[in-house]
Short mmCIF file of C-alpha atoms in Angstrom, two decimals:
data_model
loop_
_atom_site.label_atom_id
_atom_site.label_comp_id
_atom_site.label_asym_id
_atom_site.label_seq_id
_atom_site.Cartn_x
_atom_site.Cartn_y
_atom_site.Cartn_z
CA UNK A 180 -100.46 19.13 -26.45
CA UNK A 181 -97.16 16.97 -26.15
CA UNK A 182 -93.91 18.88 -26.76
CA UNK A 183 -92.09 19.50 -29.66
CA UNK A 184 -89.21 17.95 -29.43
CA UNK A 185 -86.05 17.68 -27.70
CA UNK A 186 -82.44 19.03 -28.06
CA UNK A 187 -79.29 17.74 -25.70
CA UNK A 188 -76.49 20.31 -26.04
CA UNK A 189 -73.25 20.67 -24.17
CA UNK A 190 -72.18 23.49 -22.59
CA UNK A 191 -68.22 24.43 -22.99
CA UNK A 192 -67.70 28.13 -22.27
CA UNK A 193 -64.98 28.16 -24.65
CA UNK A 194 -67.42 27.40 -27.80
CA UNK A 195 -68.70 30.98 -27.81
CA UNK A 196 -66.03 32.91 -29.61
CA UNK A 197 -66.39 35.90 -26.70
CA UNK A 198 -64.44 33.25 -24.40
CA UNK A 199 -62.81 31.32 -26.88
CA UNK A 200 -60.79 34.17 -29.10
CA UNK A 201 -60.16 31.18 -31.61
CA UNK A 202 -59.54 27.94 -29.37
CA UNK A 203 -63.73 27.53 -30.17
CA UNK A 204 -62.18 26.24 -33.90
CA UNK A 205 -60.98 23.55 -32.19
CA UNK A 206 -64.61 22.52 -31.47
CA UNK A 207 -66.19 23.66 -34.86
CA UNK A 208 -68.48 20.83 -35.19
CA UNK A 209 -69.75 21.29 -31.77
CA UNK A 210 -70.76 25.12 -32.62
CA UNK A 211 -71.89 23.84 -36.49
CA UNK A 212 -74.11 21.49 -34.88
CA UNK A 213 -75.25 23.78 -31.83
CA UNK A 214 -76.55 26.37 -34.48
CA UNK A 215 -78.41 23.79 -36.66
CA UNK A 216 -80.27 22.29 -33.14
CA UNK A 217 -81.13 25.99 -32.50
CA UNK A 218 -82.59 26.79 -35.69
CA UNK A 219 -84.38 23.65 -36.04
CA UNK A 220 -86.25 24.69 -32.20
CA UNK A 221 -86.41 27.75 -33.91
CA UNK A 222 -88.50 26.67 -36.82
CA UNK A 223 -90.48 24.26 -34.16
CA UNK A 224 -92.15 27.68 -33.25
CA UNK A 225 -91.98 27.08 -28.88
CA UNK A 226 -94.22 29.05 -26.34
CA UNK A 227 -91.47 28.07 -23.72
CA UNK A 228 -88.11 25.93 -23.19
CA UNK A 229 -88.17 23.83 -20.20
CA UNK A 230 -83.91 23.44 -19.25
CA UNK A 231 -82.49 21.26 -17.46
CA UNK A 232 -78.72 22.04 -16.12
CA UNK A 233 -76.25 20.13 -13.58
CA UNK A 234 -75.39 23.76 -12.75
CA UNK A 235 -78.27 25.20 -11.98
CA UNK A 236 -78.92 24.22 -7.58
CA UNK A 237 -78.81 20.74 -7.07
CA UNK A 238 -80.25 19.19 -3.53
CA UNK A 239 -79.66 15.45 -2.97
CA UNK A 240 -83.66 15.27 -1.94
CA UNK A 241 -85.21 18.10 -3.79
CA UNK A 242 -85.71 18.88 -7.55
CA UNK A 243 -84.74 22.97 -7.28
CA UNK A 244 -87.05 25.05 -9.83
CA UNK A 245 -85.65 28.77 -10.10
CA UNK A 246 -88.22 30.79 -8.94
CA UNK A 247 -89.29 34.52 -9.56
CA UNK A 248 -90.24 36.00 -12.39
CA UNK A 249 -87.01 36.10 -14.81
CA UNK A 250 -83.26 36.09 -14.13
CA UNK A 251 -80.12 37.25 -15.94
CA UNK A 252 -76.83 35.52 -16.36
CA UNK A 253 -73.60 36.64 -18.33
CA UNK A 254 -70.19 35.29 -19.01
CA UNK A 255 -68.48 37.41 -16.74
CA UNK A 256 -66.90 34.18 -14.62
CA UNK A 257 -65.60 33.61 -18.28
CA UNK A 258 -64.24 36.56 -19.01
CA UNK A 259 -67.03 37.96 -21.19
CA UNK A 260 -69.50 40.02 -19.38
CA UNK A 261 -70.45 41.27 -22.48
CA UNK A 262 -72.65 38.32 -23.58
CA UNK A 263 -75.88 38.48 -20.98
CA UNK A 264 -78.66 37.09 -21.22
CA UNK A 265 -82.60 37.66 -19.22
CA UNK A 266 -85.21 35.39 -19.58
CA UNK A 267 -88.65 35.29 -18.45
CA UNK A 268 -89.67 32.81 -16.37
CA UNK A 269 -92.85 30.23 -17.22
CA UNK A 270 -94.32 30.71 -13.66
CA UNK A 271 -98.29 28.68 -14.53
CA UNK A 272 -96.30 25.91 -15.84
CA UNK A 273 -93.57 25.86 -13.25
CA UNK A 274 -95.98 25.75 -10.59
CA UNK A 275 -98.21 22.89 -12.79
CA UNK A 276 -94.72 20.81 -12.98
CA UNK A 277 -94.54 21.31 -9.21
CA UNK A 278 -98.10 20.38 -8.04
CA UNK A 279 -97.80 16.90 -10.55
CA UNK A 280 -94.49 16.25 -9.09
CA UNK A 281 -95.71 16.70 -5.72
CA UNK A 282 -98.62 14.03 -6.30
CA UNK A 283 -96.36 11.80 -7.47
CA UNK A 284 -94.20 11.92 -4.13
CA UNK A 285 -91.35 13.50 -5.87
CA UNK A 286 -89.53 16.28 -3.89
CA UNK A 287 -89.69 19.74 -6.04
CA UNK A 288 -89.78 23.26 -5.50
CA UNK A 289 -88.66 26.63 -5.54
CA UNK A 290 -87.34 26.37 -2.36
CA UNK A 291 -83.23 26.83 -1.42
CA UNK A 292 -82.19 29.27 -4.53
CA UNK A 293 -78.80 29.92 -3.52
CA UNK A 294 -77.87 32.43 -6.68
CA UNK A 295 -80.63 33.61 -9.08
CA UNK A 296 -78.51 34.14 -11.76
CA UNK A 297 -78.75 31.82 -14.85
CA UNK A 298 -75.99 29.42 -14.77
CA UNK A 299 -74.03 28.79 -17.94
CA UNK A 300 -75.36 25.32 -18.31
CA UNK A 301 -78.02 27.33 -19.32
CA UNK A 302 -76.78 30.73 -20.99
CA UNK A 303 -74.95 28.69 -23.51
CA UNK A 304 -77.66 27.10 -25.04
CA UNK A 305 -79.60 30.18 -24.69
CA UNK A 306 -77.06 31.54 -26.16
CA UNK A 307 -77.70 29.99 -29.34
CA UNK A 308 -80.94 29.69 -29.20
CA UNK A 309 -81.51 33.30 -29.05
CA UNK A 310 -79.46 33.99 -32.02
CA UNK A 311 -82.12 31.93 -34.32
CA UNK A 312 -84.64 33.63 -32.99
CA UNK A 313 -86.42 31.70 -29.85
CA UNK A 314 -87.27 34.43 -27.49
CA UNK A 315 -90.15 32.54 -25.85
CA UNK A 316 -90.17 31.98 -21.59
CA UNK A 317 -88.54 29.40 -19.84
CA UNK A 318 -88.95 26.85 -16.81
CA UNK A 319 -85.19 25.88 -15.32
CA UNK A 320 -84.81 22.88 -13.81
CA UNK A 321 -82.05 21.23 -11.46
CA UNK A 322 -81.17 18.19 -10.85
CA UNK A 323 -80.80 15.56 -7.76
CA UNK A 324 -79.41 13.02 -6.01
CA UNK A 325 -82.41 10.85 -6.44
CA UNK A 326 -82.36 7.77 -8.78
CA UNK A 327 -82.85 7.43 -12.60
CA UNK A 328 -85.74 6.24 -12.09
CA UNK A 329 -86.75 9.70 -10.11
CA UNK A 330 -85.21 11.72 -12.86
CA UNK A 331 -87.60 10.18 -15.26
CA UNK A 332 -90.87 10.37 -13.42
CA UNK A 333 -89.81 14.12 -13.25
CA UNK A 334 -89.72 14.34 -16.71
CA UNK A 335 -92.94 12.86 -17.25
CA UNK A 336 -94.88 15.77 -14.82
CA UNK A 337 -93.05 17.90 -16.72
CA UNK A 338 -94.83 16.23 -20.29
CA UNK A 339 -97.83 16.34 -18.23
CA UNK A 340 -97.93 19.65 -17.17
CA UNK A 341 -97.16 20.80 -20.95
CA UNK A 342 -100.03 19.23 -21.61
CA UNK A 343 -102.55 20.42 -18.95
CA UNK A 344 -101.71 23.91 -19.69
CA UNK A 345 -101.76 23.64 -23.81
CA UNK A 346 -98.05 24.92 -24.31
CA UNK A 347 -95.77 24.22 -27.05
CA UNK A 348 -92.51 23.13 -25.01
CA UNK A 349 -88.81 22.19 -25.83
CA UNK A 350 -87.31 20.76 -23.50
CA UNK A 351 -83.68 21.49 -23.59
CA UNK A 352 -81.29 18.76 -21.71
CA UNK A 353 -77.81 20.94 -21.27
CA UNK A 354 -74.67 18.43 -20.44
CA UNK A 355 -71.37 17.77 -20.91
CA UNK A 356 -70.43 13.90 -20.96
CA UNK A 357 -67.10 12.64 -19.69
CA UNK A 358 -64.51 14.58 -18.30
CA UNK A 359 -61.78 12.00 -19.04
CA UNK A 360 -61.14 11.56 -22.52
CA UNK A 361 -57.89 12.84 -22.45
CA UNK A 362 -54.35 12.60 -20.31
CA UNK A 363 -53.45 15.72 -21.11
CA UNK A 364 -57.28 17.30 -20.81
CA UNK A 365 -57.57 19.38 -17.19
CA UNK A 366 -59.41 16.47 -15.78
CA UNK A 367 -56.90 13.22 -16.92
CA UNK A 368 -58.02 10.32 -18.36
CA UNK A 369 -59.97 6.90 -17.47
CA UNK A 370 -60.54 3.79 -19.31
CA UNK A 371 -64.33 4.58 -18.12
CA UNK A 372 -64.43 8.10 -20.36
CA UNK A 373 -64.54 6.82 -23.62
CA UNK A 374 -66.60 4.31 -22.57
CA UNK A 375 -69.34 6.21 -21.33
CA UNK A 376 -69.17 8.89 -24.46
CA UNK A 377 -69.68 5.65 -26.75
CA UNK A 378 -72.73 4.53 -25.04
CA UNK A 379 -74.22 8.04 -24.23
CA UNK A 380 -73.58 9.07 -28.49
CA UNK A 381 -75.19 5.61 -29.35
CA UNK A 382 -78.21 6.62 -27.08
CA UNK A 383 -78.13 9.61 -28.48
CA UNK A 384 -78.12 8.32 -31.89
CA UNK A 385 -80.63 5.89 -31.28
CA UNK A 386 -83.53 7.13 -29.51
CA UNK A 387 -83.32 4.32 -27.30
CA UNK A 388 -83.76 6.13 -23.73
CA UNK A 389 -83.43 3.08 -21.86
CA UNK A 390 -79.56 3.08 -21.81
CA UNK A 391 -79.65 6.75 -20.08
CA UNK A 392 -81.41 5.21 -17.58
CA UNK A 393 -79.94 1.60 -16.99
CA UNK A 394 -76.04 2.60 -16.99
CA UNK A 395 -73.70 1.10 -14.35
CA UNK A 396 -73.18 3.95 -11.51
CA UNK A 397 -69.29 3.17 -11.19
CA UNK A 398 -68.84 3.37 -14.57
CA UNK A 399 -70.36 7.19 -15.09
CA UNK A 400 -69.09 8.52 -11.58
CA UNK A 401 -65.43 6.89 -13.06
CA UNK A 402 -66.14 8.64 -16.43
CA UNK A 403 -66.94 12.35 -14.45
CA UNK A 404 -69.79 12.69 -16.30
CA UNK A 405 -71.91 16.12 -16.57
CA UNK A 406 -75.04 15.54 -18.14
CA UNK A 407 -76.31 11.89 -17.31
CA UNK A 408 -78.76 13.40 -15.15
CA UNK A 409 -80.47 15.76 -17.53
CA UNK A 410 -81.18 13.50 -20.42
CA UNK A 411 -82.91 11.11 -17.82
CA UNK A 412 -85.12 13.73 -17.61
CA UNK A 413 -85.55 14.70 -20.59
CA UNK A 414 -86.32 10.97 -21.77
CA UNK A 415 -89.26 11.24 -19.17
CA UNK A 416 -90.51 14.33 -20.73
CA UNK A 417 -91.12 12.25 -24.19
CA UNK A 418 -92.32 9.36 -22.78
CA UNK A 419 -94.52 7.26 -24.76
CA UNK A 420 -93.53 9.87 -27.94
CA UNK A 421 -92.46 9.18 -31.34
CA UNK A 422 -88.91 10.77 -32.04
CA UNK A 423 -86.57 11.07 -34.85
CA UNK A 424 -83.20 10.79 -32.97
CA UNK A 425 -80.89 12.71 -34.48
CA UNK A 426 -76.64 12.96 -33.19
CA UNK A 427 -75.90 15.78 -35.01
CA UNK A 428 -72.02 15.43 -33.74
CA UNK A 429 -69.94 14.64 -30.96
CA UNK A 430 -66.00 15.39 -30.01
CA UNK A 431 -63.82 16.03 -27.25
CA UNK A 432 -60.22 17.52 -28.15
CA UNK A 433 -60.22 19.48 -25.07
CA UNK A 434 -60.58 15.72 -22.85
CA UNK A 435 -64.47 16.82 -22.34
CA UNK A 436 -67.12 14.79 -23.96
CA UNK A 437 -69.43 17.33 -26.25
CA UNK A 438 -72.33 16.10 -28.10
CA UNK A 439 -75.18 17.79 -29.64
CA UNK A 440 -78.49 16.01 -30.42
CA UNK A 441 -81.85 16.58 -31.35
CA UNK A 442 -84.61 14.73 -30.88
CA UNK A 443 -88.36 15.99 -32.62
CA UNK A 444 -91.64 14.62 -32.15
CA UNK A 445 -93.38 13.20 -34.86
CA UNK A 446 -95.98 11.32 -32.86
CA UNK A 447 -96.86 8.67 -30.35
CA UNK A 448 -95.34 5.56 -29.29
CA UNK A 449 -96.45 3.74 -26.23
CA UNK A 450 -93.68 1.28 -26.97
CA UNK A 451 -91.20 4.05 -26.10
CA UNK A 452 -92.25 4.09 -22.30
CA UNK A 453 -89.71 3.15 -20.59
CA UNK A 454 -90.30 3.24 -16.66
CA UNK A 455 -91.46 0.16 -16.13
CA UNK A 456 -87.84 -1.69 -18.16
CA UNK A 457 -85.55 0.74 -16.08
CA UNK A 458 -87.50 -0.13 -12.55
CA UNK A 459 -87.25 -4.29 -13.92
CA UNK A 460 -83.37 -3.25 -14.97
CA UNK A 461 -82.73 -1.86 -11.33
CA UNK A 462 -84.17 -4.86 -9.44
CA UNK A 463 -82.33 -6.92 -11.03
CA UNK A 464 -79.42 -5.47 -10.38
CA UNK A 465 -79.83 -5.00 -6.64
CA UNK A 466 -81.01 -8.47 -7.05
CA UNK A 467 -77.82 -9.51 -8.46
CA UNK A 468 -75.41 -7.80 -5.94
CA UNK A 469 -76.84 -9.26 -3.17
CA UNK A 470 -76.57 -13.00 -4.16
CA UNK A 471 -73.06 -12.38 -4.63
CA UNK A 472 -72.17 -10.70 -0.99
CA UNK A 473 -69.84 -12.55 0.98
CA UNK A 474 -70.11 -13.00 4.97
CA UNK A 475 -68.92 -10.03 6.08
CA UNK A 476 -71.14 -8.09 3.34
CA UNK A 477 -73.97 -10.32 4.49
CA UNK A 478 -73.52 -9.66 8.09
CA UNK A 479 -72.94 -5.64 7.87
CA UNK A 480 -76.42 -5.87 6.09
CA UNK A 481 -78.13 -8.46 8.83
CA UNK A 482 -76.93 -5.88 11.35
CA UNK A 483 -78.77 -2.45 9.72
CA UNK A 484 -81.79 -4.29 8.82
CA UNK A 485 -81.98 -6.15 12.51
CA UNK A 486 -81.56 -2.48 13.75
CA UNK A 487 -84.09 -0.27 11.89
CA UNK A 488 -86.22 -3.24 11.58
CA UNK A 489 -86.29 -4.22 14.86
CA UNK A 490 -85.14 -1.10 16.87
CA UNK A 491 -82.44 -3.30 18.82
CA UNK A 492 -78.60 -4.05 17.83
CA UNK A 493 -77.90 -7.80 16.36
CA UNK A 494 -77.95 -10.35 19.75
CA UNK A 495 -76.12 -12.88 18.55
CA UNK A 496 -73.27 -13.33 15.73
CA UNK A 497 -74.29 -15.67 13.04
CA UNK A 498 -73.19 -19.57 14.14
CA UNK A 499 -71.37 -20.10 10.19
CA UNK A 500 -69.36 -17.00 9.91
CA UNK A 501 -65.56 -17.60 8.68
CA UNK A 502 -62.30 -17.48 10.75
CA UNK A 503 -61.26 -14.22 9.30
CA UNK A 504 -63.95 -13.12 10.99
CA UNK A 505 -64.14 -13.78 14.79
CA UNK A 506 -60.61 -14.86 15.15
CA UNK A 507 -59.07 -11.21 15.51
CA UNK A 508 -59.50 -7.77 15.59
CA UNK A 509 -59.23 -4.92 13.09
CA UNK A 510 -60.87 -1.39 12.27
CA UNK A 511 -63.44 -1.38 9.20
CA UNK A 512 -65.47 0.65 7.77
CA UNK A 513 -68.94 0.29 6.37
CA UNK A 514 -70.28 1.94 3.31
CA UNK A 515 -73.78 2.37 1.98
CA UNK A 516 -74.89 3.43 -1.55
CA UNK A 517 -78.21 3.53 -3.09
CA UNK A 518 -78.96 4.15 -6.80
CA UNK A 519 -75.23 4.86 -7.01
CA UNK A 520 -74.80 7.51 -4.98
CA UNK A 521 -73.21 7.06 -1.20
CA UNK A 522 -75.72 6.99 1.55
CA UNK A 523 -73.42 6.51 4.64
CA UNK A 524 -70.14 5.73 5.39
CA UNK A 525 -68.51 5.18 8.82
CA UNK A 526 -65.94 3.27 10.01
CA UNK A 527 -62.27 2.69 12.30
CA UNK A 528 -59.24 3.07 11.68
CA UNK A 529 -58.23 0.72 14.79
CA UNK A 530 -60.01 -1.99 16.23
CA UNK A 531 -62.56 -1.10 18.96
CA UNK A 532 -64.35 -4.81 19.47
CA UNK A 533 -62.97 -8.14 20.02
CA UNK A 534 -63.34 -9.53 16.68
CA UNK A 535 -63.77 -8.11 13.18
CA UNK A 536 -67.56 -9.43 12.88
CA UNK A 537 -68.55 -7.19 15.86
CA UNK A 538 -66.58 -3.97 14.42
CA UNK A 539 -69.00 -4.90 11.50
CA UNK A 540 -72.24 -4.88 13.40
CA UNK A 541 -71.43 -1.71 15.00
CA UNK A 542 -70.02 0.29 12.10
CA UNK A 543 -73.33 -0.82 9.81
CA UNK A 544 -75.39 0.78 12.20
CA UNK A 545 -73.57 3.95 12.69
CA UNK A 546 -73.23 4.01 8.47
CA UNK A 547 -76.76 4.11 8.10
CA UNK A 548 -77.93 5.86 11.21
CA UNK A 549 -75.08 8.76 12.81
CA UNK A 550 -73.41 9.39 9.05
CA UNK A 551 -74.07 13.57 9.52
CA UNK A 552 -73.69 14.16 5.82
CA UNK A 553 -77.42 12.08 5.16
CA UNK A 554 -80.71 11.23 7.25
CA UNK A 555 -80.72 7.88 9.23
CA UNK A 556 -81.83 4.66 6.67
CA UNK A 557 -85.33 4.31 6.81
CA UNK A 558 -86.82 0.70 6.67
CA UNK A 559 -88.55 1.42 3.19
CA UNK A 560 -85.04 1.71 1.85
CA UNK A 561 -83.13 -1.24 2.90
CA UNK A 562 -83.90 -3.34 0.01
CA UNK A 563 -82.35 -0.42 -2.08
CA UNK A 564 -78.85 -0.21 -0.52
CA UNK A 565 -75.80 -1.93 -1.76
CA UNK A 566 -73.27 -2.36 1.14
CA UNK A 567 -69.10 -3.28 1.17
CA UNK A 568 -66.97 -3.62 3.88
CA UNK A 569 -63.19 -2.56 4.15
CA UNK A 570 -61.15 -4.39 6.33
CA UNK A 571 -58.18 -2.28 7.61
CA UNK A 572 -54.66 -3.36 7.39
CA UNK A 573 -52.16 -1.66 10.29
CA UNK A 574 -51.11 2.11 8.94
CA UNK A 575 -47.49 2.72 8.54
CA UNK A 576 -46.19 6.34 8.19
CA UNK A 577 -45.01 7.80 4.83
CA UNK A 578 -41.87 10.10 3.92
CA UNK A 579 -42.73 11.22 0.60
CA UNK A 580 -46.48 11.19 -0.78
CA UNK A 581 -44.03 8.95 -3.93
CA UNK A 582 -45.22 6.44 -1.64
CA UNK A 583 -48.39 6.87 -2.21
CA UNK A 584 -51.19 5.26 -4.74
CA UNK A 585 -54.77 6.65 -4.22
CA UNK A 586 -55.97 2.72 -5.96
CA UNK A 587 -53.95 0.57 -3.60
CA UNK A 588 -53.66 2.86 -0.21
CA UNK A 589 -55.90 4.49 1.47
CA UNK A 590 -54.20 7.70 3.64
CA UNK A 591 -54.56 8.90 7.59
CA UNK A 592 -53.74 12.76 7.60
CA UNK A 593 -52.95 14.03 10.79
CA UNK A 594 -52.29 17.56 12.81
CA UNK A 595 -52.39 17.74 16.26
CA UNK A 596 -55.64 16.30 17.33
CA UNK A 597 -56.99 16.88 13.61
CA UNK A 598 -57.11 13.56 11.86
CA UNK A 599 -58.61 12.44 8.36
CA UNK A 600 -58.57 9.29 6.16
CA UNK A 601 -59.61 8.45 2.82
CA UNK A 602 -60.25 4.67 1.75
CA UNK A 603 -58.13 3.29 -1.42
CA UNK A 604 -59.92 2.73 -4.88
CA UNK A 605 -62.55 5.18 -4.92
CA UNK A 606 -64.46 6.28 -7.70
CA UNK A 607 -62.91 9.36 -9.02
CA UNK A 608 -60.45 9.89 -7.23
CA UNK A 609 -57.40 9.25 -9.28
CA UNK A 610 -54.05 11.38 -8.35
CA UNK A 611 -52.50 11.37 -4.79
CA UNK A 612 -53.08 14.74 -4.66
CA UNK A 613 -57.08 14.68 -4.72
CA UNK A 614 -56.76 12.12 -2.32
CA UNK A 615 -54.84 13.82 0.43
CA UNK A 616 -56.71 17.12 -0.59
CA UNK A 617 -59.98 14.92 0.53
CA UNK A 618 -58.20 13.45 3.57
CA UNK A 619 -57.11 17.22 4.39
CA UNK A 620 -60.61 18.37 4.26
CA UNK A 621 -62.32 15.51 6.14
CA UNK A 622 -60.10 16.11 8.96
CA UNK A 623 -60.47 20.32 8.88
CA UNK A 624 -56.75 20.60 7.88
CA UNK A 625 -55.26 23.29 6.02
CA UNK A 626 -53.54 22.49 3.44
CA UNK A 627 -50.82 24.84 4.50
CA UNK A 628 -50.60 23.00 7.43
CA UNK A 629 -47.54 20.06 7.70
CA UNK A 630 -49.23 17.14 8.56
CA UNK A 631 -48.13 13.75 8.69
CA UNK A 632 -48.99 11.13 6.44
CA UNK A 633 -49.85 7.45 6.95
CA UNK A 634 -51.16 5.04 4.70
CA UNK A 635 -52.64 1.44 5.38
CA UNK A 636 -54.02 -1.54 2.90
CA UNK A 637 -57.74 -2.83 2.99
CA UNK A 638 -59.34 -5.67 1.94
CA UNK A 639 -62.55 -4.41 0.17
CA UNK A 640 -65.72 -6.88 0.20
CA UNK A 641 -68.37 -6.56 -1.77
#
């Protein structure tokens, strides 16, 4: 048996009137529209809700299940403890949605709980979903670092294992979308935010999954989204299903992105598979990228590949490499990122090689092999990495952080032997002060401590 249907809900704390003492007015619609999803699941008559939540554990290389047999979460970070909520956990069709997603080499377990308490990514739907009624089990989900793509095939096991075991299923696909809307929302704004809201809403409105899957990685980790994640999945899980799409609303007074949607099943549709479009969509793209990198992108990339490839370091420079190149000396850094998410960065802030090319070769290595924060590259994912290069200009030393501009400097923070930099014109980071608060932390320095400030130009190839 396929499931039921779908419903995408945010997850604001301030929409349940416990938290909200009257601000949730300000977000009627959202709650209007959050109690007509729930009693339309309701009348859908579910054995169990499968959730997914960006707040329940998220691994980079592991698809967290919450094990056990039930849980309880409240509102007590929120200042209502009185609103709790247990639910029994699914186990049979966890453990069916882990042995599928095992076979189909995706990382997912029960492994690494860190807090069994429900999250309230989760509690808040709940939350209203309790109040029309559905009291059934549930199987919570979190998400990963792994691709769109990933997310998707997740879904699907999840579809699969529904069906194996005979259940009626929701799945329930808990997000926020961008965290910019607004300059004077606790997040800021960026151009990106609306953006992304417009494109997510007309997904939502459309029932055409493919866009969940296919959009640009700069411009959702610009937006701050929440939910991106979630909704892949959840478009795996009605794979190859008829849906009537339904956007039941969508605002964002607070600078937060909150839409509601609901999505039931009124039969099949092979048309609506959409795996095989996203992987197309993605090859493209990597496709693209690459037949527009310049030398020094081309040569950081000859250098990782000759390396894991060939277990050796790059012999001998290539003979038609620019000037700019092997005419002087500067520090660089190499970055890495595959299905938009950074895989290794490492760099210099001063020149440690004769010439800027061979700063390149040896930073590309160390970026995808002695980065501590990921695994070295492997050689089945060096056609799936998208590199750039940043060429460092000479630091000079700051006397006010007015001086600063997190898109046009990046910052050296130093304290006694304690030293950390942050590159210019990253995605979101937008204010001086998350940039030095970054710096500070890469470095192990307090922020208490008084630490001197440099900054320094780059020249960023792509």
């Amino acid at each position: 048996m396929p499931l039921l249907g779908a419903v995408l809900t945010p997850h604001p704390p301030v929409l349940l009137p416990e938290v909200g003492h009257g601000r949730e007015r300000k977000i009627a619609a959202t709650g209007q529209a959050m109690r007509q999803a729930a009693e339309a699941v309701a009348r859908w008559a579910p054995e169990v809700l499968v959730v997914a939540s960006p707040h329940t554990v998220l691994y980079a290389d592991y698809f967290h299940m919450a094990p056990g047999s039930g849980a309880v979460g409240d509102m007590a970070a929120f200042g209502a403890p009185q609103v709790r909520l247990e639910v029994r956990y699914d186990a049979p069709l966890r453990a069916e949605i882990i042995r599928r997603a095992e076979a189909a080499a995706l990382p997912a377990g029960t492994l690494g709980q860190r807090d069994p308490r429900l999250d309230h990514g989760v509690v808040i739907p709940l939350y209203y979903l309790r109040k029309a009624g559905v009291t059934c089990p549930v199987v919570r989900l979190g998400l990963s670092g792994f691709s769109a793509l990933d997310h998707y095939r997740l879904g699907q096991c999840v579809a699969e294992a529904v069906g194996t075991l005979g259940r009626r299923a929701v799945f329930v696909a808990s997000g926020d979308l961008s965290h910019k809307l607004k300059t004077d929302g606790p997040y800021g704004y960026a151009p990106e935010g609306p953006v992304f809201d417009e494109a997510v809403t007309r997904t939502m409105a459309s029932g055409n999954f493919l866009e969940f899957l296919t959009m640009e990685p700069s411009l959702c980790e610009r937006a701050a989204e929440c939910g991106l994640r979630a909704f892949q999945i959840m478009a795996g899980a009605l794979d190859g299903l008829a849906v009537e799409p339904q956007l039941l609303s969508h605002e964002g007074p607070f600078g937060v992105g909150y839409g509601v949607a609901l999505f039931p099943v009124t039969g099949r549709d092979d048309t609506r598979r959409y795996a095989a479009a996203c992987e197309e969509a993605r090859k493209a793209r990597l496709a693209a990228r690459r037949a527009g990198e310049d030398p020094w992108v081309r040569l950081a990339r000859l250098s990782l590949e000759t390396w894991v490839r060939q277990g050796r370091p790059l012999q001998a420079l290539p003979s038609d490499l620019p000037a700019e190149l092997t005419d002087r000396a500067a520090g660089t850094f190499v970055s890495l990122h595959k299905d938009g998410r950074l895989r290794g960065c490492i760099g210099t802030i001063a020149p440690t090689a004769e010439t800027v090319a061979q700063e390149i070769v040896q930073n590309a290595v160390s970026a995808g092999t002695r980065d501590p924060r990921f695994p070295p590259v492997g050689a089945r994912e060096l056609d799936d990495l998208e590199y750039s290069v940043d060429v460092l200009g000479t630091p000079e030393p700051v006397d006010s952080t007015d001086q600063l501009d997190p898109k046009r400097y990046g910052v050296i923070v130093s304290y006694g032997c304690k030293r950390g930099l942050l590159l210019p014109d990253l995605d979101g980071v937008d204010t001086v002060e998350e940039q030095l608060d970054i710096a500070r932390r890469k470095g192990g320095i307090r922020e208490e401590d008084p630490c001197a400030i440099e900054r320094f130009k780059v020249v960023r190839h792509l």
